[in-house]
Tab-separated table of C-alpha atoms in Angstrom:
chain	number	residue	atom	x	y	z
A	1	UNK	CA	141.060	-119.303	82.193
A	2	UNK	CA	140.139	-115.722	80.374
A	3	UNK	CA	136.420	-115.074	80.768
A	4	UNK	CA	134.192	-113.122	78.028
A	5	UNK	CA	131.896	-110.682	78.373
A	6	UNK	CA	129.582	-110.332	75.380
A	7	UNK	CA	126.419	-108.294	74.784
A	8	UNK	CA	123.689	-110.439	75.414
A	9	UNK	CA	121.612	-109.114	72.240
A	10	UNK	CA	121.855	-106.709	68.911
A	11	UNK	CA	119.615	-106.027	66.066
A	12	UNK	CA	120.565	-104.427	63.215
A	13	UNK	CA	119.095	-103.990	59.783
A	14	UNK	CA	119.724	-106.144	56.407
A	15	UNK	CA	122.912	-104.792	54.441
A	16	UNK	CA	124.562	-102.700	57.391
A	17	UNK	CA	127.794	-104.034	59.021
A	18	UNK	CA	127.325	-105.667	62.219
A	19	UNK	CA	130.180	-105.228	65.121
A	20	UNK	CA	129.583	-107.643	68.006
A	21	UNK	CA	132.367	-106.956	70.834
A	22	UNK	CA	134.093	-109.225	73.186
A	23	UNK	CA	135.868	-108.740	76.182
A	24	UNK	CA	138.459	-110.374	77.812
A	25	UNK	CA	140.756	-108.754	80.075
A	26	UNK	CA	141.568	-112.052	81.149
A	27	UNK	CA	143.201	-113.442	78.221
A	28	UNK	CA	146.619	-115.599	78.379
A	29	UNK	CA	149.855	-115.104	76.267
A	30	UNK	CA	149.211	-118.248	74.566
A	31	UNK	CA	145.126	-117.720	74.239
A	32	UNK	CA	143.292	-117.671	70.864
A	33	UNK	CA	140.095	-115.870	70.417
A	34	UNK	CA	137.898	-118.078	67.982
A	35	UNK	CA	134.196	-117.194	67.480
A	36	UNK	CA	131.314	-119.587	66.374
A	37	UNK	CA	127.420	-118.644	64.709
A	38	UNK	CA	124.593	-121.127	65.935
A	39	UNK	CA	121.479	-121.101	63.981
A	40	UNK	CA	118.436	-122.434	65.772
A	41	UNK	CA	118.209	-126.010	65.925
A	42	UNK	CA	121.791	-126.064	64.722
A	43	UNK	CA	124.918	-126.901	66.147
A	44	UNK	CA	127.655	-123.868	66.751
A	45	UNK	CA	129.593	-123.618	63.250
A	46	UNK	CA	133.189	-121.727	63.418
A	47	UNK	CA	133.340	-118.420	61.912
A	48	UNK	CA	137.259	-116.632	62.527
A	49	UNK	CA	139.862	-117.230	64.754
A	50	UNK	CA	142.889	-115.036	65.795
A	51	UNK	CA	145.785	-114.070	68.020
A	52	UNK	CA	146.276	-110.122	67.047
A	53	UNK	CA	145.443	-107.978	64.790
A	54	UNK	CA	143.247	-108.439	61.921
A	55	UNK	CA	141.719	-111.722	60.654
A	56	UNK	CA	139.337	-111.644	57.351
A	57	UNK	CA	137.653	-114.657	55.885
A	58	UNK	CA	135.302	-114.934	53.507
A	59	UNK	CA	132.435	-113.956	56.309
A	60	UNK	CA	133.530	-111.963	58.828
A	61	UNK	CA	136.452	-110.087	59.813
A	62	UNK	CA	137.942	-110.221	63.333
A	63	UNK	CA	139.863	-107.304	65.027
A	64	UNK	CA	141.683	-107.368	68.034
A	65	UNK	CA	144.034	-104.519	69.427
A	66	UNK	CA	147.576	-104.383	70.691
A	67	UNK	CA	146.395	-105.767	74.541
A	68	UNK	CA	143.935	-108.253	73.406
A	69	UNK	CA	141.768	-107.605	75.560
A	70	UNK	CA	138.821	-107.483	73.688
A	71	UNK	CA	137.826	-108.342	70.261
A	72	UNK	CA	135.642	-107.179	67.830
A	73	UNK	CA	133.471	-109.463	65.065
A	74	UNK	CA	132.600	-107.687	62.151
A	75	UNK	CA	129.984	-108.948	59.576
A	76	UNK	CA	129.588	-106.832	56.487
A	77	UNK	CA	126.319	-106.275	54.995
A	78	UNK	CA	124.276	-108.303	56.971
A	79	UNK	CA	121.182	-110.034	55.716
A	80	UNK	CA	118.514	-111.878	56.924
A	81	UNK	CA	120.133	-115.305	57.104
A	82	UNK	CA	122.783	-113.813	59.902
A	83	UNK	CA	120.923	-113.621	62.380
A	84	UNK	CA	121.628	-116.663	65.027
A	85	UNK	CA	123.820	-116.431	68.448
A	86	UNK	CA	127.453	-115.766	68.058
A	87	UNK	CA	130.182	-117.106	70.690
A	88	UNK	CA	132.997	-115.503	71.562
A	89	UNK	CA	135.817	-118.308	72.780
A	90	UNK	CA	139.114	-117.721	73.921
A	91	UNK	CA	141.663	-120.250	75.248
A	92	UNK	CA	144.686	-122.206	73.891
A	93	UNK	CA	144.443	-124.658	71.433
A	94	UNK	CA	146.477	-126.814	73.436
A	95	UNK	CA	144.814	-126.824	76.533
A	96	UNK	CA	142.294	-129.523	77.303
A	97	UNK	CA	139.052	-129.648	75.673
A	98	UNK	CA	137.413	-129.243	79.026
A	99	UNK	CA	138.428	-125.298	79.394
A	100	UNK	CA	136.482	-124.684	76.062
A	101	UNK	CA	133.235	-122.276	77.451
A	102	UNK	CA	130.725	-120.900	75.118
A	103	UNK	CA	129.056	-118.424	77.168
A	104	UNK	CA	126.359	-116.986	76.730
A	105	UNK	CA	126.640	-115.628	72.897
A	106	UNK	CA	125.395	-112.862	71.706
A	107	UNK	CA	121.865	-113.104	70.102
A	108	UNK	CA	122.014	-111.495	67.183
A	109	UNK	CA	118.452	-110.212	65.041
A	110	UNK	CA	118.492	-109.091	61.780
A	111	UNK	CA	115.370	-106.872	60.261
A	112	UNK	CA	114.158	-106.133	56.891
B	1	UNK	CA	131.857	-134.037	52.332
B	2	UNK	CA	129.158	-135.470	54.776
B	3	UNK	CA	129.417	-133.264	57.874
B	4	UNK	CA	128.771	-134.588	61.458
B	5	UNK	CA	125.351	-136.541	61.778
B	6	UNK	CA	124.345	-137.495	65.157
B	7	UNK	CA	120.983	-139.819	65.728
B	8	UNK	CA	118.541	-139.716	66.428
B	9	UNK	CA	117.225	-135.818	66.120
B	10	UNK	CA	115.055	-135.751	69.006
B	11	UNK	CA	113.824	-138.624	72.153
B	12	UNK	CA	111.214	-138.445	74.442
B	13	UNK	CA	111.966	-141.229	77.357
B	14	UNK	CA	110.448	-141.625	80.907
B	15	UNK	CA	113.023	-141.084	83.693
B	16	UNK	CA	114.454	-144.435	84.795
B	17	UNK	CA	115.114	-145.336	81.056
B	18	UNK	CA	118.015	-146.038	79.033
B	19	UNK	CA	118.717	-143.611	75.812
B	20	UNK	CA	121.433	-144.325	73.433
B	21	UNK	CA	122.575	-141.113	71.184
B	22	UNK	CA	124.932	-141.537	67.974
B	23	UNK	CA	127.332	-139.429	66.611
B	24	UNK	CA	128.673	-140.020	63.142
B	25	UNK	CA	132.091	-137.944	62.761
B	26	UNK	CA	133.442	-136.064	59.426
B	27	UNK	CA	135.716	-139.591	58.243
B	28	UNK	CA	139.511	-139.082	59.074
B	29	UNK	CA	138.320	-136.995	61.984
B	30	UNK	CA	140.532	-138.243	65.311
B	31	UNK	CA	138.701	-135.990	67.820
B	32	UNK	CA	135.287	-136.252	68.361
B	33	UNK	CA	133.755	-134.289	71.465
B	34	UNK	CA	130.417	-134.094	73.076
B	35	UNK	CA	128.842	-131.004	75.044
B	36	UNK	CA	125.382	-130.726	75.800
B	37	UNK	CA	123.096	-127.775	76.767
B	38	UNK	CA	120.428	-128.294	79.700
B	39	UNK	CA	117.657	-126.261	80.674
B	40	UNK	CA	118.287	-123.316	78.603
B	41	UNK	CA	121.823	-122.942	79.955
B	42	UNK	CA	125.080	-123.052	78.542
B	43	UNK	CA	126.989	-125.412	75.731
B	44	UNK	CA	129.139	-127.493	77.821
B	45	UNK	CA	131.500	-129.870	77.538
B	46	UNK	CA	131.222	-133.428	78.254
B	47	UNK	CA	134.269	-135.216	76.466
B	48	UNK	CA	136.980	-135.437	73.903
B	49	UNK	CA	137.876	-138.722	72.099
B	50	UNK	CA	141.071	-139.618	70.093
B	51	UNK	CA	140.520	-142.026	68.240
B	52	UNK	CA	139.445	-144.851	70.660
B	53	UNK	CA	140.985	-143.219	73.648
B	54	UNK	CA	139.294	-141.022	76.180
B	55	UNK	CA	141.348	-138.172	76.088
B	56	UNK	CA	139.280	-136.127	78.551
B	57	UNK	CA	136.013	-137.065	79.993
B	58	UNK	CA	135.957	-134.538	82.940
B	59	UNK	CA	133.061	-132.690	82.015
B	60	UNK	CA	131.036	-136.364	82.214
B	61	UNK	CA	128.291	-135.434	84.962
B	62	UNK	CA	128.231	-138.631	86.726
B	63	UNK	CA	128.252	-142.307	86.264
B	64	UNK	CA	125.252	-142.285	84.362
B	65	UNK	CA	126.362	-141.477	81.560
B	66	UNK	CA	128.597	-143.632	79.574
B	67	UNK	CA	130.395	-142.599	76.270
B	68	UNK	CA	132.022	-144.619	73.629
B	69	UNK	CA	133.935	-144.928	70.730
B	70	UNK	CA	134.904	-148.763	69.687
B	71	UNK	CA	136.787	-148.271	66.576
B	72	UNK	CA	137.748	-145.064	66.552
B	73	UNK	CA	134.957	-144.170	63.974
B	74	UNK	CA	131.017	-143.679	65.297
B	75	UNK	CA	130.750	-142.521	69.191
B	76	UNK	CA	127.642	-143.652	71.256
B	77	UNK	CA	126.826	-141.733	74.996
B	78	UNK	CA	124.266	-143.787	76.931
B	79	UNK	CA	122.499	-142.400	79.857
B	80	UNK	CA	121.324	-145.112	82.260
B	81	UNK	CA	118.745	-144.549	83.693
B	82	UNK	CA	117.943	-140.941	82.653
B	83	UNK	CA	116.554	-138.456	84.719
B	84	UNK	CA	114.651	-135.136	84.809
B	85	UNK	CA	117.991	-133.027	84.482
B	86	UNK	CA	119.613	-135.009	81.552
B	87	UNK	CA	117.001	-132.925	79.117
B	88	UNK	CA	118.387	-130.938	76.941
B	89	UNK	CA	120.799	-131.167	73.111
B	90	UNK	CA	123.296	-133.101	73.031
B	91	UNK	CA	125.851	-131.938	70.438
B	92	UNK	CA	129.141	-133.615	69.005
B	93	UNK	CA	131.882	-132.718	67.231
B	94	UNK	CA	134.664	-133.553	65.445
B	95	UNK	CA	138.453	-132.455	63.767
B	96	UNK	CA	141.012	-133.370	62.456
B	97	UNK	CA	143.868	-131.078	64.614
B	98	UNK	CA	144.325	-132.055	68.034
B	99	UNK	CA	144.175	-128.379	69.149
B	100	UNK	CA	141.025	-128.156	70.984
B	101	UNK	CA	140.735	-124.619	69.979
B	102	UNK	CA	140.338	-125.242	66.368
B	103	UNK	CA	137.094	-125.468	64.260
B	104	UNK	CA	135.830	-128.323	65.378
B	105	UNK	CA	132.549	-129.640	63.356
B	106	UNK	CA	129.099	-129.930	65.002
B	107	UNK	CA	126.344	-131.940	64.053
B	108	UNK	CA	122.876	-130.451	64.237
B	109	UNK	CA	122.553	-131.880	68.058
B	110	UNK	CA	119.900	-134.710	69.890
B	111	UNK	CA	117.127	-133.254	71.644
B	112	UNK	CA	116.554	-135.266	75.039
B	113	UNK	CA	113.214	-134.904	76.808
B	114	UNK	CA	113.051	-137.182	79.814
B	115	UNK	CA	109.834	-136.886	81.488
């Protein structure tokens, strides 16, 4: 079961790009990283998922190297409304719903 | 699309009583799962419906808590009787793929104050 390790806080400042950083050194061959945003009083809502290399959506873009070790979540141009926790989550999809951990998240403020 | 709804929002019980929370899924949505987050801590898990069927309730913290899903459509989790520790949200959530690891869908949670 990989473990994360993500920072447990950032600020940053409306319209720069946010990087939020994941590690895993743990991670399996058949492991997905996925992340999620929670706003307060909200549940978690899923952002990205990937195995390798780059992943972009229409919010965020996810990047993770050759040894997957870690991952990086990239918002671009942040504003206000971004700022909420972020989870990092990495397992396989076909493993039982019970190895899903959220972690602690990263709490992520946003400033004018 | 109506996303996941769960009722009611918030409760406020004394400890020794029953509570009853609802979870309307996304329709067409086999997998519904619960987690909850106590005292501040981490989102866990609780349990993963298909369908009807209890696919995995091994995050279920002890026979107190009772979760079901006649139907296959609406899921109820009753905690009986409720004590301090069961405060906290309650969140569900539901998908279509059975791959655990996909998006799954969360409603906006039930806050449970037992006091």
């Amino acid at each position: 079961l990989a473990k994360t390790t993500q920072p447990i806080s950032m600020d940053s400042y409306e319209g720069q790009e946010v990087n939020i950083t994941c590690s895993h050194n743990n991670i399996a061959t058949n492991d997905y990283i996925t992340w999620y945003q929670q706003f307060p009083s909200q549940g978690p809502r899923f952002i990205i998922q990937g195995y390798k290399t780059k992943v972009t959506n229409e919010v965020a873009s996810l990047f993770i190297p050759a040894d997957r070790k870690s991952s990086t979540l990239s918002l671009p141009r942040v504003s206000l409304s971004d700022t909420a926790v972020y989870y990092c989550l990495v397992g396989d999809p076909y493993s039982s719903a019970s190895k899903i951990i959220f972690g602690s998240g990263t709490r992520l403020s946003i400033r004018p | 699309e109506a996303g996941v709804t769960q009722f009611p929002s918030h409760s406020v019980i004394e400890k020794g009583q029953t509570v009853t929370l609802r979870c309307d899924p996304i329709s067409g949505h086999d997998n519904l799962y619960w987690y909850r987050r106590v005292m501040g801590k981490e989102i866990k898990f609780l349990l993963h419906f298909v369908k009807e069927s209890k696919q995995d309730e091994s995050g279920m913290p002890n026979n107190r808590f009772l979760a079901e899903r006649t139907g296959g459509t609406y899921s109820t989790l009753k905690v009986q009787p409720a004590e301090l520790e069961d405060s906290g949200v309650y969140f569900c959530a539901s998908s279509q793929e059975p791959q655990t690891y996909n998006e799954q869908f969360f409603g906006p949670g039930t806050r449970l104050t037992v006091l």
